[in-house]
Coordinates of C-alpha atoms and ligand atoms in Angstrom, one line a residue:
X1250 CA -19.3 21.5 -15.1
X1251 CA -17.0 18.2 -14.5
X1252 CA -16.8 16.3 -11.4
X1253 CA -14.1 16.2 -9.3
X1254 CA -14.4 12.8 -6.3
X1255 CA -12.4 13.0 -3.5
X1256 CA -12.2 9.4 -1.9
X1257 CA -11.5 9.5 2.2
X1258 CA -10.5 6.3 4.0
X1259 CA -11.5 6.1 7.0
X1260 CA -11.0 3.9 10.3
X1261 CA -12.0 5.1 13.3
X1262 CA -11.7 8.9 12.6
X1263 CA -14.4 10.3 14.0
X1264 CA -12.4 13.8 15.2
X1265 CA -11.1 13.8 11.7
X1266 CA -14.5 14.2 9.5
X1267 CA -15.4 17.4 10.0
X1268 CA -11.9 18.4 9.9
X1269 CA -11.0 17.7 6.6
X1270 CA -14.3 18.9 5.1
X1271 CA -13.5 22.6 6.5
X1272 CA -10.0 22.1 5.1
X1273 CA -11.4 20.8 1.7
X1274 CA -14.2 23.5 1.7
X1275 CA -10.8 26.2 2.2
X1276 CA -10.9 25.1 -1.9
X1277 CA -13.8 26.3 -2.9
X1278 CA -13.4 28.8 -4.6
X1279 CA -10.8 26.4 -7.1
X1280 CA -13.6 24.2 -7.4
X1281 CA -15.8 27.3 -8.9
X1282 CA -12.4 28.8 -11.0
X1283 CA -12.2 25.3 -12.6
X1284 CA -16.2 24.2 -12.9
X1285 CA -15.5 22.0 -10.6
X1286 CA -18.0 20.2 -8.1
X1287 CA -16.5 18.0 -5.3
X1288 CA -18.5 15.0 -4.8
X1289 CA -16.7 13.6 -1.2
X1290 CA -17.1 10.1 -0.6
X1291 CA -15.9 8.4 2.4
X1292 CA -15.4 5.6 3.0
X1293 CA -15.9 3.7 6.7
X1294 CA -13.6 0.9 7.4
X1295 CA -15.6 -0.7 9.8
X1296 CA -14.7 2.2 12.4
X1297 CA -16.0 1.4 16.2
X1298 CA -16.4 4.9 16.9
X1299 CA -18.8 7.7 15.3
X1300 CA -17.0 8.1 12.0
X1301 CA -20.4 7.2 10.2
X1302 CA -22.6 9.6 12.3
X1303 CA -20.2 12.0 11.4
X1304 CA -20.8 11.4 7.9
X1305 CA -24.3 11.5 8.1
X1306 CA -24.2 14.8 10.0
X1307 CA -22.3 16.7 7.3
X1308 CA -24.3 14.3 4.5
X1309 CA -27.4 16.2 6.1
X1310 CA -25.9 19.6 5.5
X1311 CA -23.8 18.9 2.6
X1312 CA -25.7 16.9 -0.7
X1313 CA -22.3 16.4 -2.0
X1314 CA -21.2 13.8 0.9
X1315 CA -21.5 10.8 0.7
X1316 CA -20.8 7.4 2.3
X1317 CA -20.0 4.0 2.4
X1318 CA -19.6 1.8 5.7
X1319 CA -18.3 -1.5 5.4
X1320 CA -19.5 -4.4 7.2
X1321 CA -16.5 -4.8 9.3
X1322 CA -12.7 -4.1 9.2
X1323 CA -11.6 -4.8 5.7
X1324 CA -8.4 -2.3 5.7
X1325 CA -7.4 0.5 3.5
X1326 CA -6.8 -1.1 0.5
X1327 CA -10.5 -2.3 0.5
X1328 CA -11.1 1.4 1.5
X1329 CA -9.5 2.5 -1.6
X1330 CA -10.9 0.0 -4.1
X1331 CA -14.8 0.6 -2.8
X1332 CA -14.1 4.3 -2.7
X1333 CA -12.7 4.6 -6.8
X1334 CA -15.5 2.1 -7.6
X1335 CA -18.1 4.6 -6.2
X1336 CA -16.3 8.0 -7.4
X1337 CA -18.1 9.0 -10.6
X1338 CA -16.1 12.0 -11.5
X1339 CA -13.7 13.0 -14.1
X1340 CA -11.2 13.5 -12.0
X1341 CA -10.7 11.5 -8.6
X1342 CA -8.4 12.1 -5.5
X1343 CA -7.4 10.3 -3.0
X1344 CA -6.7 11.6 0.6
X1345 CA -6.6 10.5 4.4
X1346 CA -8.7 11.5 6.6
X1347 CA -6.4 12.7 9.5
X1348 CA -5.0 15.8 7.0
X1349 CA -1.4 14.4 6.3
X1350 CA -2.7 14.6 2.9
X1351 CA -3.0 18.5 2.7
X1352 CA -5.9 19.4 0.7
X1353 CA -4.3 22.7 -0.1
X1354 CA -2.4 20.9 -2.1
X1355 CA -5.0 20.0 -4.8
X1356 CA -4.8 23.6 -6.9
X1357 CA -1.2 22.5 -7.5
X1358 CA -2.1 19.0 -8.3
X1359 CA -4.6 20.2 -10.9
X1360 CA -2.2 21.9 -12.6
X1361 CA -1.1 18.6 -13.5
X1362 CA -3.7 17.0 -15.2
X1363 CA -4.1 20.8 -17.3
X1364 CA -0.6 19.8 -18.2
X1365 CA -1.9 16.6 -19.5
X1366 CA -0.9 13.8 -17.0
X1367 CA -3.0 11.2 -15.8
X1368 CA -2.3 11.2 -12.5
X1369 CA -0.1 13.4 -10.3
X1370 CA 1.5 12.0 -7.3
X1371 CA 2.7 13.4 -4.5
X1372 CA 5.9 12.1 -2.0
X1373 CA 7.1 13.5 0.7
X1374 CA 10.4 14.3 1.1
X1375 CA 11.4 14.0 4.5
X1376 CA 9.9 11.9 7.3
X1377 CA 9.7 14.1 10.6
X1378 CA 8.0 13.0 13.2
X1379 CA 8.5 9.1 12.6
X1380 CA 10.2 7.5 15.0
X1381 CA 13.9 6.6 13.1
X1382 CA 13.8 2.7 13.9
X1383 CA 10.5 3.2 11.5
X1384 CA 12.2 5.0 8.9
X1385 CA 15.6 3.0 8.5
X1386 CA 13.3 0.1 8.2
X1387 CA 10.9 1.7 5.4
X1388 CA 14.2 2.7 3.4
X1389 CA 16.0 -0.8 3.4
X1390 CA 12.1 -2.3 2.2
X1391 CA 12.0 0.4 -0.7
X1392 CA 15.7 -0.7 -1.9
X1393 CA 14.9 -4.4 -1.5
X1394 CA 11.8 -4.3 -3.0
X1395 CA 13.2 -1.6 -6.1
X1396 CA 16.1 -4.2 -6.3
X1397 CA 13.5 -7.4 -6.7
X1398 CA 10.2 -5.8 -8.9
X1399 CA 10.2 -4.5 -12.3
X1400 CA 7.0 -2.4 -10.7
X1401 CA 8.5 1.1 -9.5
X1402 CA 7.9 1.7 -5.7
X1403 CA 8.9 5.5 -5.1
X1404 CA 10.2 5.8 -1.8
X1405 CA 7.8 8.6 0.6
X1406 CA 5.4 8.1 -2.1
X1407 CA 1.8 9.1 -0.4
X1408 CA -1.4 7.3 -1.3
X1409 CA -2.4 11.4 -1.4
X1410 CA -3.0 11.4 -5.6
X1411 CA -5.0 13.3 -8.3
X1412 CA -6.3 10.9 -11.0
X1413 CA -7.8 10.7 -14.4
X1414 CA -11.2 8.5 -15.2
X1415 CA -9.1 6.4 -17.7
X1416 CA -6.3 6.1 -14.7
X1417 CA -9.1 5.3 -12.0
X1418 CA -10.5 2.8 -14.9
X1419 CA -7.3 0.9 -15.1
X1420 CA -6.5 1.2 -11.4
X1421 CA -10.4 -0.6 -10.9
X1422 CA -9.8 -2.8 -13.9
X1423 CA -7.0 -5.0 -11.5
X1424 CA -9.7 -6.6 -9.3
X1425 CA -6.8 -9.0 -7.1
X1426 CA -7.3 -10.0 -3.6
X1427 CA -4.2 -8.9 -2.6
X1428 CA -4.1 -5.3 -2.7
X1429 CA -0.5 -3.0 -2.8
X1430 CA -2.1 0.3 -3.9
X1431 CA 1.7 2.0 -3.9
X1432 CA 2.4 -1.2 -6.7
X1433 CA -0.9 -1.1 -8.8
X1434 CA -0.2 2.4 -9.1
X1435 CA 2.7 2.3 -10.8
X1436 CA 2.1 -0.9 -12.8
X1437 CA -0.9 0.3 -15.0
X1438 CA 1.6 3.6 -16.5
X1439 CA 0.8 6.3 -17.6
X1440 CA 2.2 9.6 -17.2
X1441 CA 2.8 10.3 -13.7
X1442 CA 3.5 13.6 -12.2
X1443 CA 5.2 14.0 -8.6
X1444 CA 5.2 16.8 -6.4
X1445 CA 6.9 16.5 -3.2
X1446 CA 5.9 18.3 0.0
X1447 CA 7.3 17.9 3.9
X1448 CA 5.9 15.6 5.9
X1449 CA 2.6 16.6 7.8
X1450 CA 2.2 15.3 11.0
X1451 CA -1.3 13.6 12.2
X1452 CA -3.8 16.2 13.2
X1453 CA -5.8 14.2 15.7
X1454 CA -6.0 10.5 16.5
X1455 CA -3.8 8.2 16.7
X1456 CA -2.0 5.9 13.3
X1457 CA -3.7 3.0 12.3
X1458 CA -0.3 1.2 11.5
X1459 CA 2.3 -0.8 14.0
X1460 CA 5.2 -2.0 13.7
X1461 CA 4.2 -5.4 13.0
X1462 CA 1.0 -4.1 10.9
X1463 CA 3.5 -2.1 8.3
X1464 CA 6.0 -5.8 9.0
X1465 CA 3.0 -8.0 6.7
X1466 CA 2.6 -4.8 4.2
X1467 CA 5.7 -5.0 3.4
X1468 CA 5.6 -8.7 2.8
X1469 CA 2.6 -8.7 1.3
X1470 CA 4.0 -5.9 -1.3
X1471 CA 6.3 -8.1 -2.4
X1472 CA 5.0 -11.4 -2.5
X1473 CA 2.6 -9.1 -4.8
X1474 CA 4.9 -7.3 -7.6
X1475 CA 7.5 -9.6 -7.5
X1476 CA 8.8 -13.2 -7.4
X1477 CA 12.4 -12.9 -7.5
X1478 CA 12.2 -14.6 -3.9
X1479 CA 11.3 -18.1 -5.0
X1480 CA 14.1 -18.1 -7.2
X1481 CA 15.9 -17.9 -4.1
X1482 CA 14.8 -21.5 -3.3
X1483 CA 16.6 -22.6 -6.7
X1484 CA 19.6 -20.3 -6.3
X1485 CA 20.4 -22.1 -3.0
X1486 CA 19.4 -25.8 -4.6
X1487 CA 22.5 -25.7 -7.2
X1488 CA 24.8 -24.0 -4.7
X1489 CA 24.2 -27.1 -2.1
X1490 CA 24.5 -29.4 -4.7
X1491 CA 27.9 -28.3 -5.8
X1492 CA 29.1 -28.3 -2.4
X1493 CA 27.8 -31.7 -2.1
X1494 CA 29.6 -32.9 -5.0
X1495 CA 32.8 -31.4 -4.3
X1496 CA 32.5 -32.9 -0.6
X1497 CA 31.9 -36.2 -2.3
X1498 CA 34.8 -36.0 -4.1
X1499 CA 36.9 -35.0 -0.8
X1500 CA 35.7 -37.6 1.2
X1501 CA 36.5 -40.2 -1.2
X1502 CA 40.3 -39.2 -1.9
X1503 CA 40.4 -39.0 1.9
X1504 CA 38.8 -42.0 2.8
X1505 CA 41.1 -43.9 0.2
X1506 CA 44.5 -42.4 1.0
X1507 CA 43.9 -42.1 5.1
X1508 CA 41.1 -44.9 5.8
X1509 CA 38.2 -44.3 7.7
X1510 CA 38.5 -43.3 11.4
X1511 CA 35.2 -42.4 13.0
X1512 CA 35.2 -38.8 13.5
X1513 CA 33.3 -35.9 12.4
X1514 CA 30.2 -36.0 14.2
X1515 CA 29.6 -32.2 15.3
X1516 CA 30.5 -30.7 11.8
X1517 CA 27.5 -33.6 10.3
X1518 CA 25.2 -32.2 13.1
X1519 CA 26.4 -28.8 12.0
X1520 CA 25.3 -29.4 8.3
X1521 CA 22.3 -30.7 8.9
X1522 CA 21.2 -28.2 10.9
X1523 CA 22.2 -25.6 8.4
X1524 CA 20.3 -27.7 5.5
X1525 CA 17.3 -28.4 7.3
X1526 CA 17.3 -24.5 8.1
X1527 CA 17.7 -23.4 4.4
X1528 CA 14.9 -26.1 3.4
X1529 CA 12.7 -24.9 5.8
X1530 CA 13.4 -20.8 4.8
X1531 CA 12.4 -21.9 1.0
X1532 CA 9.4 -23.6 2.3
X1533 CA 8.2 -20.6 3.7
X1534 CA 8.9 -18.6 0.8
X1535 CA 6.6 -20.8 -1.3
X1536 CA 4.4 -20.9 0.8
X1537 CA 3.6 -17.0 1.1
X1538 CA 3.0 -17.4 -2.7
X1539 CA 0.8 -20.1 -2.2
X1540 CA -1.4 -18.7 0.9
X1541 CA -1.8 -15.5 -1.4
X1542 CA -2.9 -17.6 -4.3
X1543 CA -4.9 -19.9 -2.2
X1544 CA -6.7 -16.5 -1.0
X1545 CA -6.9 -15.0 -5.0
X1546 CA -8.2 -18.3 -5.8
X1547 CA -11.1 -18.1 -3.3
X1548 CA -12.1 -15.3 -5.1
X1549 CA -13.7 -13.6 -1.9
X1550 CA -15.7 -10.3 -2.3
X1551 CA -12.8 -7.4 -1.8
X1552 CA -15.6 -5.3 1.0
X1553 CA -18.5 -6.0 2.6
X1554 CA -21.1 -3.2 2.5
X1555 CA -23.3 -2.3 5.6
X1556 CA -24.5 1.2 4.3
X1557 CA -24.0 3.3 1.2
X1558 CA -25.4 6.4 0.1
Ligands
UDP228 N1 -7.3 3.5 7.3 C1 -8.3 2.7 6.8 N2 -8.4 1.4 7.2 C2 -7.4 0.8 8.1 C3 -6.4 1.7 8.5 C4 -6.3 3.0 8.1 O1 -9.2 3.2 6.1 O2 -7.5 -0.3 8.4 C5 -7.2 5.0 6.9 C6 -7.1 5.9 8.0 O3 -8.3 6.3 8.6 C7 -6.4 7.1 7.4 C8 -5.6 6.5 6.3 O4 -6.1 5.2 6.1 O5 -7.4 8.0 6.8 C9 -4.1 6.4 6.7 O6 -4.0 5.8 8.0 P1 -3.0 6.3 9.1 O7 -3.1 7.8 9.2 O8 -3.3 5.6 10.4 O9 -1.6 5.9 8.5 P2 -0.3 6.7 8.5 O10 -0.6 8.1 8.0 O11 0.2 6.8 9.9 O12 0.7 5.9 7.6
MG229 MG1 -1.9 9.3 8.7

């Protein structure tokens, strides 16, 4: 018999719990074809509702649920990170708890890792049911981001994945602060299989993620995987200097051949304003890299854990 962990984030998904164990339990008789037994941990982000009584209720009926609460708020990626550090199976997936991550799916999925892969992904290939302003924004951040990293970031690519011990290993062996689970992913290799399924919309609840939440994820992803945007600050440092020069140069023909009247005050303001503005831009930029090392450096505990069984 082998192991198989499923890992469930969860915040504040109290109608979701039971949910998704029926839908997983739907499996069961793939878990006994294979040799399989599920070992379903979930992991509570802090939640303010019953999403831990929930837990303990099926934990009571089911010896193969478990459960870890965190002390407070800490965010998926902390979800993620506790929940691979507990799983102790040979194979671990990853799912959401509000069943956009069908667990139907998994047979499929398992294929996979028969086929040899260490991990099999899954995307989705359209994105129904998000609003369009969303959408237009989440493409132009996969292009820019795909343009700037080395580190792959597949565009629809789920969190929803089926993973190896070795791959959990290397995904566990990156202990950062900073946490872009779509980039970590990617960087530690391996074979990675990708199966692509339409989007399923949320069965209960309500999405965790704003505008301005999925606004600092984005940022936060690439300040993570990529520097490309402090080179910016560079980039922009020789081009002003050339301009400066050839100004010079311009300025001194004309003050030699026509004199000196006084004029020119609103296109000086205009520079200035324009310099001061791209100074202050490549400020900013360095200092999202420093803020993120300054919080690396700290070297704060990823979770916080309240209650674990
Ligand atoms: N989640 C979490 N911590 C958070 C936010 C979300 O553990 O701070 C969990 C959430 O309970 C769900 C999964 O992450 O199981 C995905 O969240 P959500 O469905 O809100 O995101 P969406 O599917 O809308 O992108
Ligand atoms: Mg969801």
């Amino acid at each position: 018999m082998q192991t198989i962990s499923i890992v469930v984030p969860c915040y504040n998904e109290e109608e979701n719990v039971r949910d998704f164990y029926d839908e997983l339990m739907k499996n069961e008789s793939f878990f006994e074809k294979n040799e399989l037994v599920p070992e379903i941990i979930y992991v509570d982000d802090g939640s303010t509702d019953k999403t831990a009584a929930e837990v303990k209720k099926l934990a009571s009926e089911d010896k193969h649920v478990h459960l870890i609460s965190f002390t407070r708020n800490f965010g998926k990626e902390a979800g993620i990170y506790a929940g691979l550090s507990k799983s102790t199976g040979e194979y671990v997936a990853l799912m959401d708890a509000d069943l956009q991550d069908p667990p139907s799916l998994l047979p499929e999925m398992f294929e996979g890792m028969r086929e040899g892969y260490d991990s099999v992904a899954t995307r989705r290939v359209s994105r129904k049911g998000e609003p369009p302003i969303r959408s237009f924004f989440a493409r132009r951040f996969y292009k820019l981001i795909n343009r700037m990293s080395r580190t792959e970031i597949v565009d629809g690519a789920r969190d929803f994945r089926l993973m190896t011990r070795r791959f959990v290993d290397a995904v566990l062996s990156m202990s950062e602060y900073n946490r872009f689970t779509k980039g970590i992913f990617s960087w530690v290799g391996f074979e990675t299989k990708w199966i692509e399924y339409e989007n399923v919309e949320r069965l209960k609840g309500e999405t965790k993620w704003s505008f301005w939440k999925l606004f600092i994820y984005a940022i936060d992803g690439i300040v993570a995987f990529t520097t490309a945007p402090l080179a910016i600050a560079s980039f922009l440092g020789v081009l002003f200097c050339v301009l400066a020069f050839v100004l010079i140069i311009v300025t001194i023909i004309r003050k030699t051949l026509f004199g000196d009247p006084t004029s020119g005050w609103p296109s000086l303001v205009c520079i200035i304003s324009l310099i001061s503005g791209v100074q202050l831009f490549c400020l900013g930029i360095i200092g999202q890299y420093m803020a993120k090392t300054y919080m690396e450096v700290k070297n704060r505990p990823i979770y916080l854990v309240r209650e674990e069984f």
